[in-house]
């Protein structure tokens, strides 16, 4: 089979397309013929080995996962002897980021618990846009933010993969959503359900007067002093992704602010949960959530796709099409 191989930390041009052996299965795994995958921030971390603390999980000197790719959508080709939830021919989608990665290939071996049946109303490309970004938004909103009906939430960086899901999931939980995006993304944010849209190219958040129960830093970076002013008395800021500088601010200055005041600051990392894939599937089939796709690239174009993703200007997800 063909697969993208990563042998050293570096940039996108260090990735190569090669012929490798189709992976064998252990008793709890499913062999998936990959139809599509997508690019996430985790792909950049696995590629570059930065921020450096990530190497504790990904390998100190070189990536220990030779085939990248976390999101997967495809068809079950074989199942391990202990697998009970899937059978050959099932259309599935899932998140491999905690079970060895490997989706940038024609076939991948996935843990049964990393997969769910694909939403019936999505194509493989659309389904591949959902797992990591959708679960990240869901877990940040439900588990860390504990959003409830009527709460006011600010989503800074709401036009990317996580942000487009965050708008919709926050609305599922009944929140009043303000999305911060660039000029070209204002109409998209409104179409996804945002109650209010701030164009950061026209309005400086330092002059914004509304306050919020929860602020999600989904992308980009603002001084924590800005977020601190925009938070209500017992509000919280949650760093979800984007620039490393925002993460370090949250870990260092945010921890201090959390100790001396009532406002809380935290950094969030998602974990693969099959029950969250099932929740997303249910909401998608009910028409409450939909993926937004910016561009599609072929498997051999993964380096080019990553270079585009790195610019941080994609509207929704960047898709890798493997078997069409």
mmCIF file of C-alpha atoms in Angstrom:
data_model
loop_
_atom_site.group_PDB
_atom_site.id
_atom_site.type_symbol
_atom_site.label_atom_id
_atom_site.label_comp_id
_atom_site.label_asym_id
_atom_site.label_seq_id
_atom_site.Cartn_x
_atom_site.Cartn_y
_atom_site.Cartn_z
ATOM 1 C CA UNK A 1 0.000 0.000 0.000
ATOM 2 C CA UNK A 2 0.990 3.655 -0.343
ATOM 3 C CA UNK A 3 1.602 5.705 2.790
ATOM 4 C CA UNK A 4 3.102 9.009 3.881
ATOM 5 C CA UNK A 5 6.226 8.335 5.957
ATOM 6 C CA UNK A 6 7.759 10.599 8.620
ATOM 7 C CA UNK A 7 11.241 9.540 9.764
ATOM 8 C CA UNK A 8 12.523 12.740 11.397
ATOM 9 C CA UNK A 9 11.267 15.964 12.882
ATOM 10 C CA UNK A 10 11.236 18.755 10.321
ATOM 11 C CA UNK A 11 8.977 20.549 7.892
ATOM 12 C CA UNK A 12 6.407 19.307 5.411
ATOM 13 C CA UNK A 13 9.053 18.584 2.761
ATOM 14 C CA UNK A 14 10.559 15.919 5.046
ATOM 15 C CA UNK A 15 7.518 13.683 4.422
ATOM 16 C CA UNK A 16 7.739 11.039 1.686
ATOM 17 C CA UNK A 17 5.234 8.815 -0.113
ATOM 18 C CA UNK A 18 6.306 5.147 -0.106
ATOM 19 C CA UNK A 19 5.123 1.604 -0.643
ATOM 20 C CA UNK A 20 4.807 -0.225 2.687
ATOM 21 C CA UNK A 21 3.229 -3.426 3.955
ATOM 22 C CA UNK A 22 -0.474 -3.376 4.867
ATOM 23 C CA UNK A 23 -0.602 -3.437 8.691
ATOM 24 C CA UNK A 24 -1.489 -6.659 10.483
ATOM 25 C CA UNK A 25 -4.205 -6.692 13.146
ATOM 26 C CA UNK A 26 -4.180 -7.561 16.802
ATOM 27 C CA UNK A 27 -7.309 -9.073 18.317
ATOM 28 C CA UNK A 28 -8.892 -5.721 19.242
ATOM 29 C CA UNK A 29 -8.205 -3.876 15.999
ATOM 30 C CA UNK A 30 -10.056 -3.118 12.767
ATOM 31 C CA UNK A 31 -8.415 -2.840 9.341
ATOM 32 C CA UNK A 32 -9.821 0.190 7.540
ATOM 33 C CA UNK A 33 -9.496 0.956 3.838
ATOM 34 C CA UNK A 34 -8.939 4.701 4.138
ATOM 35 C CA UNK A 35 -11.048 6.887 1.888
ATOM 36 C CA UNK A 36 -10.192 10.202 3.514
ATOM 37 C CA UNK A 37 -8.344 11.890 6.355
ATOM 38 C CA UNK A 38 -7.760 15.530 7.338
ATOM 39 C CA UNK A 39 -5.167 17.927 8.736
ATOM 40 C CA UNK A 40 -5.186 18.998 12.393
ATOM 41 C CA UNK A 41 -2.873 21.007 14.633
ATOM 42 C CA UNK A 42 -1.649 17.691 16.055
ATOM 43 C CA UNK A 43 -0.207 16.875 12.636
ATOM 44 C CA UNK A 44 2.075 19.907 12.927
ATOM 45 C CA UNK A 45 3.210 18.858 16.402
ATOM 46 C CA UNK A 46 3.972 15.324 15.222
ATOM 47 C CA UNK A 47 5.801 16.696 12.172
ATOM 48 C CA UNK A 48 7.948 19.338 13.864
ATOM 49 C CA UNK A 49 8.299 17.976 17.390
ATOM 50 C CA UNK A 50 7.253 21.397 18.737
ATOM 51 C CA UNK A 51 6.433 22.507 21.337
ATOM 52 C CA UNK A 52 9.292 20.449 22.770
ATOM 53 C CA UNK A 53 7.304 18.945 25.694
ATOM 54 C CA UNK A 54 5.236 17.075 23.075
ATOM 55 C CA UNK A 55 8.268 14.894 22.333
ATOM 56 C CA UNK A 56 7.683 13.116 25.635
ATOM 57 C CA UNK A 57 4.646 11.563 23.924
ATOM 58 C CA UNK A 58 5.764 11.530 20.283
ATOM 59 C CA UNK A 59 9.440 10.540 20.616
ATOM 60 C CA UNK A 60 12.440 12.476 21.923
ATOM 61 C CA UNK A 61 14.730 12.388 18.874
ATOM 62 C CA UNK A 62 12.420 11.293 16.073
ATOM 63 C CA UNK A 63 8.704 10.528 15.627
ATOM 64 C CA UNK A 64 7.782 7.120 16.995
ATOM 65 C CA UNK A 65 4.705 7.092 14.737
ATOM 66 C CA UNK A 66 6.086 6.722 11.218
ATOM 67 C CA UNK A 67 2.740 7.182 9.421
ATOM 68 C CA UNK A 68 0.954 10.382 10.508
ATOM 69 C CA UNK A 69 -2.727 11.168 10.162
ATOM 70 C CA UNK A 70 -5.262 11.139 13.003
ATOM 71 C CA UNK A 71 -8.684 11.531 11.385
ATOM 72 C CA UNK A 72 -9.941 8.610 9.328
ATOM 73 C CA UNK A 73 -13.024 7.715 7.302
ATOM 74 C CA UNK A 74 -13.300 4.531 5.303
ATOM 75 C CA UNK A 75 -14.591 0.972 5.013
ATOM 76 C CA UNK A 76 -13.846 -1.970 7.305
ATOM 77 C CA UNK A 77 -11.762 -4.581 5.449
ATOM 78 C CA UNK A 78 -11.061 -7.009 8.315
ATOM 79 C CA UNK A 79 -11.634 -7.314 12.076
ATOM 80 C CA UNK A 80 -9.652 -8.826 14.940
ATOM 81 C CA UNK A 81 -11.011 -11.848 16.772
ATOM 82 C CA UNK A 82 -12.199 -9.809 19.793
ATOM 83 C CA UNK A 83 -13.926 -7.076 17.779
ATOM 84 C CA UNK A 84 -17.696 -7.106 18.288
ATOM 85 C CA UNK A 85 -18.826 -3.624 17.239
ATOM 86 C CA UNK A 86 -17.915 -3.728 13.547
ATOM 87 C CA UNK A 87 -18.040 -6.078 10.613
ATOM 88 C CA UNK A 88 -16.516 -6.169 7.150
ATOM 89 C CA UNK A 89 -18.137 -3.581 4.899
ATOM 90 C CA UNK A 90 -19.080 -1.107 7.624
ATOM 91 C CA UNK A 91 -18.490 2.547 6.803
ATOM 92 C CA UNK A 92 -16.655 4.101 9.751
ATOM 93 C CA UNK A 93 -14.974 7.284 10.935
ATOM 94 C CA UNK A 94 -12.677 7.888 13.854
ATOM 95 C CA UNK A 95 -9.717 9.469 15.624
ATOM 96 C CA UNK A 96 -6.419 7.555 15.715
ATOM 97 C CA UNK A 97 -4.418 10.155 17.643
ATOM 98 C CA UNK A 98 -4.284 8.016 20.789
ATOM 99 C CA UNK A 99 -3.941 4.658 19.060
ATOM 100 C CA UNK A 100 -0.874 5.000 16.843
ATOM 101 C CA UNK A 101 -1.974 7.515 14.175
ATOM 102 C CA UNK A 102 -1.544 6.064 10.641
ATOM 103 C CA UNK A 103 -4.409 7.548 8.585
ATOM 104 C CA UNK A 104 -2.214 9.036 5.834
ATOM 105 C CA UNK A 105 -2.164 5.655 4.115
ATOM 106 C CA UNK A 106 -4.362 3.473 1.968
ATOM 107 C CA UNK A 107 -5.011 1.118 4.897
ATOM 108 C CA UNK A 108 -4.722 1.533 8.646
ATOM 109 C CA UNK A 109 -5.149 -0.682 11.706
ATOM 110 C CA UNK A 110 -7.309 1.078 14.291
ATOM 111 C CA UNK A 111 -8.417 0.217 17.796
ATOM 112 C CA UNK A 112 -12.102 -0.650 17.867
ATOM 113 C CA UNK A 113 -12.725 2.053 20.490
ATOM 114 C CA UNK A 114 -11.266 4.747 18.196
ATOM 115 C CA UNK A 115 -14.016 4.269 15.611
ATOM 116 C CA UNK A 116 -17.763 4.671 15.148
ATOM 117 C CA UNK A 117 -20.151 4.089 12.271
ATOM 118 C CA UNK A 118 -19.958 6.989 9.805
ATOM 119 C CA UNK A 119 -22.829 9.510 9.829
ATOM 120 C CA UNK A 120 -25.193 8.290 7.125
ATOM 121 C CA UNK A 121 -25.671 11.752 5.618
ATOM 122 C CA UNK A 122 -21.965 12.525 5.099
ATOM 123 C CA UNK A 123 -19.513 11.586 2.367
ATOM 124 C CA UNK A 124 -16.195 10.040 3.412
ATOM 125 C CA UNK A 125 -14.472 13.396 2.903
ATOM 126 C CA UNK A 126 -17.026 15.160 5.100
ATOM 127 C CA UNK A 127 -16.809 12.448 7.763
ATOM 128 C CA UNK A 128 -13.015 12.727 7.857
ATOM 129 C CA UNK A 129 -13.417 16.396 8.801
ATOM 130 C CA UNK A 130 -15.230 15.561 12.026
ATOM 131 C CA UNK A 131 -13.376 13.363 14.563
ATOM 132 C CA UNK A 132 -10.479 15.339 16.089
ATOM 133 C CA UNK A 133 -11.821 18.856 15.530
ATOM 134 C CA UNK A 134 -15.377 17.930 16.477
ATOM 135 C CA UNK A 135 -14.339 16.056 19.625
ATOM 136 C CA UNK A 136 -11.969 18.867 20.639
ATOM 137 C CA UNK A 137 -14.776 21.423 20.384
ATOM 138 C CA UNK A 138 -17.245 19.134 22.160
ATOM 139 C CA UNK A 139 -14.993 18.265 25.079
ATOM 140 C CA UNK A 140 -13.814 21.850 25.552
ATOM 141 C CA UNK A 141 -17.376 23.187 25.531
ATOM 142 C CA UNK A 142 -19.114 20.448 27.512
ATOM 143 C CA UNK A 143 -16.429 19.221 29.897
ATOM 144 C CA UNK A 144 -14.126 22.211 30.461
ATOM 145 C CA UNK A 145 -16.496 25.095 29.765
ATOM 146 C CA UNK A 146 -19.596 23.347 31.140
ATOM 147 C CA UNK A 147 -21.741 25.479 28.871
ATOM 148 C CA UNK A 148 -25.429 25.661 29.643
ATOM 149 C CA UNK A 149 -28.420 27.417 28.126
ATOM 150 C CA UNK A 150 -28.193 31.179 28.321
ATOM 151 C CA UNK A 151 -24.471 31.418 29.017
ATOM 152 C CA UNK A 152 -22.531 33.950 26.967
ATOM 153 C CA UNK A 153 -19.483 32.540 25.185
ATOM 154 C CA UNK A 154 -16.773 34.179 23.073
ATOM 155 C CA UNK A 155 -15.002 32.017 20.477
ATOM 156 C CA UNK A 156 -11.737 33.626 19.382
ATOM 157 C CA UNK A 157 -10.651 32.046 16.093
ATOM 158 C CA UNK A 158 -13.995 30.559 15.095
ATOM 159 C CA UNK A 159 -13.398 29.944 11.387
ATOM 160 C CA UNK A 160 -10.983 26.991 11.433
ATOM 161 C CA UNK A 161 -11.637 23.299 11.953
ATOM 162 C CA UNK A 162 -12.268 23.406 15.701
ATOM 163 C CA UNK A 163 -13.873 26.837 15.612
ATOM 164 C CA UNK A 164 -16.549 25.976 13.047
ATOM 165 C CA UNK A 165 -17.607 22.986 15.155
ATOM 166 C CA UNK A 166 -17.412 25.046 18.356
ATOM 167 C CA UNK A 167 -19.967 27.571 17.078
ATOM 168 C CA UNK A 168 -22.437 24.814 16.297
ATOM 169 C CA UNK A 169 -21.870 22.735 19.440
ATOM 170 C CA UNK A 170 -22.160 25.785 21.686
ATOM 171 C CA UNK A 171 -25.544 26.439 20.084
ATOM 172 C CA UNK A 172 -26.570 22.806 20.692
ATOM 173 C CA UNK A 173 -25.990 23.491 24.401
ATOM 174 C CA UNK A 174 -28.042 26.674 24.232
ATOM 175 C CA UNK A 175 -25.287 29.254 24.650
ATOM 176 C CA UNK A 176 -25.285 32.782 23.226
ATOM 177 C CA UNK A 177 -22.309 32.721 20.865
ATOM 178 C CA UNK A 178 -20.037 35.556 19.794
ATOM 179 C CA UNK A 179 -17.565 34.488 17.101
ATOM 180 C CA UNK A 180 -14.336 36.397 16.431
ATOM 181 C CA UNK A 181 -13.225 35.982 12.802
ATOM 182 C CA UNK A 182 -11.664 37.869 9.900
ATOM 183 C CA UNK A 183 -13.717 39.859 7.393
ATOM 184 C CA UNK A 184 -13.969 37.058 4.842
ATOM 185 C CA UNK A 185 -15.366 34.645 7.450
ATOM 186 C CA UNK A 186 -18.120 36.770 8.985
ATOM 187 C CA UNK A 187 -20.948 35.416 6.818
ATOM 188 C CA UNK A 188 -19.826 31.821 7.363
ATOM 189 C CA UNK A 189 -19.869 32.316 11.141
ATOM 190 C CA UNK A 190 -23.400 33.712 10.986
ATOM 191 C CA UNK A 191 -24.531 30.844 8.757
ATOM 192 C CA UNK A 192 -23.215 28.365 11.341
ATOM 193 C CA UNK A 193 -25.371 29.935 14.025
ATOM 194 C CA UNK A 194 -23.258 32.590 15.748
ATOM 195 C CA UNK A 195 -25.517 35.143 17.450
ATOM 196 C CA UNK A 196 -22.910 37.888 17.155
ATOM 197 C CA UNK A 197 -19.837 38.178 14.940
ATOM 198 C CA UNK A 198 -16.801 40.367 15.622
ATOM 199 C CA UNK A 199 -14.493 41.155 12.729
ATOM 200 C CA UNK A 200 -11.053 41.449 14.317
ATOM 201 C CA UNK A 201 -9.814 43.321 11.247
ATOM 202 C CA UNK A 202 -12.289 46.116 11.995
ATOM 203 C CA UNK A 203 -12.835 45.929 15.764
ATOM 204 C CA UNK A 204 -10.148 45.743 18.446
ATOM 205 C CA UNK A 205 -11.093 43.414 21.299
ATOM 206 C CA UNK A 206 -9.408 45.833 23.700
ATOM 207 C CA UNK A 207 -12.310 48.207 23.035
ATOM 208 C CA UNK A 208 -15.066 45.583 23.234
ATOM 209 C CA UNK A 209 -17.491 46.128 26.130
ATOM 210 C CA UNK A 210 -19.485 42.873 26.403
ATOM 211 C CA UNK A 211 -18.391 40.372 29.078
ATOM 212 C CA UNK A 212 -18.629 36.578 28.892
ATOM 213 C CA UNK A 213 -19.078 33.519 31.066
ATOM 214 C CA UNK A 214 -16.562 31.529 28.993
ATOM 215 C CA UNK A 215 -13.953 32.516 26.409
ATOM 216 C CA UNK A 216 -12.377 29.880 24.170
ATOM 217 C CA UNK A 217 -9.029 30.706 22.582
ATOM 218 C CA UNK A 218 -9.429 28.443 19.582
ATOM 219 C CA UNK A 219 -6.872 30.146 17.377
ATOM 220 C CA UNK A 220 -4.663 33.204 17.285
ATOM 221 C CA UNK A 221 -3.366 34.974 20.373
ATOM 222 C CA UNK A 222 -4.413 37.913 22.526
ATOM 223 C CA UNK A 223 -2.784 39.218 25.708
ATOM 224 C CA UNK A 224 -4.428 37.561 28.714
ATOM 225 C CA UNK A 225 -5.120 41.064 30.028
ATOM 226 C CA UNK A 226 -7.643 41.469 27.179
ATOM 227 C CA UNK A 227 -9.407 38.212 27.980
ATOM 228 C CA UNK A 228 -9.310 39.031 31.704
ATOM 229 C CA UNK A 229 -11.222 42.260 31.095
ATOM 230 C CA UNK A 230 -13.806 40.460 28.938
ATOM 231 C CA UNK A 231 -14.517 37.722 31.494
ATOM 232 C CA UNK A 232 -17.327 37.975 34.015
ATOM 233 C CA UNK A 233 -16.470 37.814 37.715
ATOM 234 C CA UNK A 234 -16.476 33.992 37.868
ATOM 235 C CA UNK A 235 -15.747 33.436 34.181
ATOM 236 C CA UNK A 236 -13.116 31.208 32.645
ATOM 237 C CA UNK A 237 -10.735 31.298 29.695
ATOM 238 C CA UNK A 238 -9.887 27.996 28.010
ATOM 239 C CA UNK A 239 -6.967 27.700 25.598
ATOM 240 C CA UNK A 240 -7.959 25.123 22.981
ATOM 241 C CA UNK A 241 -5.328 25.480 20.260
ATOM 242 C CA UNK A 242 -3.469 27.823 17.975
ATOM 243 C CA UNK A 243 -0.280 29.685 18.720
ATOM 244 C CA UNK A 244 2.117 28.208 21.290
ATOM 245 C CA UNK A 245 2.599 31.661 22.817
ATOM 246 C CA UNK A 246 -1.058 31.608 23.905
ATOM 247 C CA UNK A 247 -0.562 28.218 25.549
ATOM 248 C CA UNK A 248 2.489 29.387 27.491
ATOM 249 C CA UNK A 249 0.682 32.562 28.579
ATOM 250 C CA UNK A 250 -2.198 30.457 29.866
ATOM 251 C CA UNK A 251 0.057 28.011 31.703
ATOM 252 C CA UNK A 252 2.223 30.686 33.319
ATOM 253 C CA UNK A 253 0.374 33.972 33.730
ATOM 254 C CA UNK A 254 -3.028 32.273 33.606
ATOM 255 C CA UNK A 255 -2.148 29.952 36.489
ATOM 256 C CA UNK A 256 -1.182 32.966 38.602
ATOM 257 C CA UNK A 257 -4.372 34.838 37.712
ATOM 258 C CA UNK A 258 -6.413 31.760 38.625
ATOM 259 C CA UNK A 259 -4.797 31.630 42.073
ATOM 260 C CA UNK A 260 -5.268 35.288 42.960
ATOM 261 C CA UNK A 261 -8.768 35.841 41.572
ATOM 262 C CA UNK A 262 -12.117 34.236 40.821
ATOM 263 C CA UNK A 263 -11.529 34.019 37.076
ATOM 264 C CA UNK A 264 -10.030 30.754 35.851
ATOM 265 C CA UNK A 265 -7.546 30.023 33.071
ATOM 266 C CA UNK A 266 -6.754 26.574 31.687
ATOM 267 C CA UNK A 267 -5.291 24.759 28.695
ATOM 268 C CA UNK A 268 -7.317 21.955 27.137
ATOM 269 C CA UNK A 269 -6.197 18.807 25.291
ATOM 270 C CA UNK A 270 -8.702 16.408 23.784
ATOM 271 C CA UNK A 271 -8.755 12.624 24.180
ATOM 272 C CA UNK A 272 -10.283 10.071 21.853
ATOM 273 C CA UNK A 273 -13.650 8.860 23.153
ATOM 274 C CA UNK A 274 -15.933 6.607 21.166
ATOM 275 C CA UNK A 275 -18.989 7.991 22.968
ATOM 276 C CA UNK A 276 -18.122 11.468 21.679
ATOM 277 C CA UNK A 277 -17.919 10.190 18.105
ATOM 278 C CA UNK A 278 -21.388 8.723 18.627
ATOM 279 C CA UNK A 279 -22.677 12.037 19.999
ATOM 280 C CA UNK A 280 -21.275 13.913 16.989
ATOM 281 C CA UNK A 281 -22.797 11.331 14.629
ATOM 282 C CA UNK A 282 -26.200 11.803 16.273
ATOM 283 C CA UNK A 283 -26.049 15.593 16.027
ATOM 284 C CA UNK A 284 -24.875 15.480 12.409
ATOM 285 C CA UNK A 285 -27.640 13.100 11.363
ATOM 286 C CA UNK A 286 -30.137 15.368 13.146
ATOM 287 C CA UNK A 287 -28.889 18.310 11.072
ATOM 288 C CA UNK A 288 -27.582 20.284 14.060
ATOM 289 C CA UNK A 289 -23.878 20.098 13.146
ATOM 290 C CA UNK A 290 -22.160 20.018 9.766
ATOM 291 C CA UNK A 291 -18.504 19.991 8.758
ATOM 292 C CA UNK A 292 -17.038 22.829 6.716
ATOM 293 C CA UNK A 293 -14.434 21.855 4.104
ATOM 294 C CA UNK A 294 -11.956 24.345 2.707
ATOM 295 C CA UNK A 295 -9.836 22.260 0.305
ATOM 296 C CA UNK A 296 -9.093 18.664 -0.655
ATOM 297 C CA UNK A 297 -5.680 17.200 -1.516
ATOM 298 C CA UNK A 298 -4.570 13.746 -2.649
ATOM 299 C CA UNK A 299 -2.406 11.446 -0.515
ATOM 300 C CA UNK A 300 0.727 12.390 -2.443
ATOM 301 C CA UNK A 301 -0.075 16.062 -1.843
ATOM 302 C CA UNK A 302 0.033 15.790 1.976
ATOM 303 C CA UNK A 303 3.161 18.006 2.213
ATOM 304 C CA UNK A 304 1.415 20.673 0.136
ATOM 305 C CA UNK A 305 -1.736 20.346 2.258
ATOM 306 C CA UNK A 306 0.240 20.827 5.470
ATOM 307 C CA UNK A 307 2.006 23.884 4.052
ATOM 308 C CA UNK A 308 -1.393 25.401 3.268
ATOM 309 C CA UNK A 309 -2.764 24.489 6.713
ATOM 310 C CA UNK A 310 0.247 26.061 8.435
ATOM 311 C CA UNK A 311 -0.750 29.477 7.062
ATOM 312 C CA UNK A 312 -3.726 29.415 9.436
ATOM 313 C CA UNK A 313 -6.229 30.775 6.945
ATOM 314 C CA UNK A 314 -8.367 27.750 6.129
ATOM 315 C CA UNK A 315 -12.135 28.012 6.390
ATOM 316 C CA UNK A 316 -12.979 24.797 8.191
ATOM 317 C CA UNK A 317 -11.074 21.623 7.389
ATOM 318 C CA UNK A 318 -8.352 20.611 4.921
ATOM 319 C CA UNK A 319 -9.092 17.112 3.616
ATOM 320 C CA UNK A 320 -6.797 14.341 2.339
ATOM 321 C CA UNK A 321 -8.567 12.112 -0.199
ATOM 322 C CA UNK A 322 -7.056 8.625 -0.426
ATOM 323 C CA UNK A 323 -9.474 6.249 -2.177
ATOM 324 C CA UNK A 324 -12.197 8.200 -3.991
#
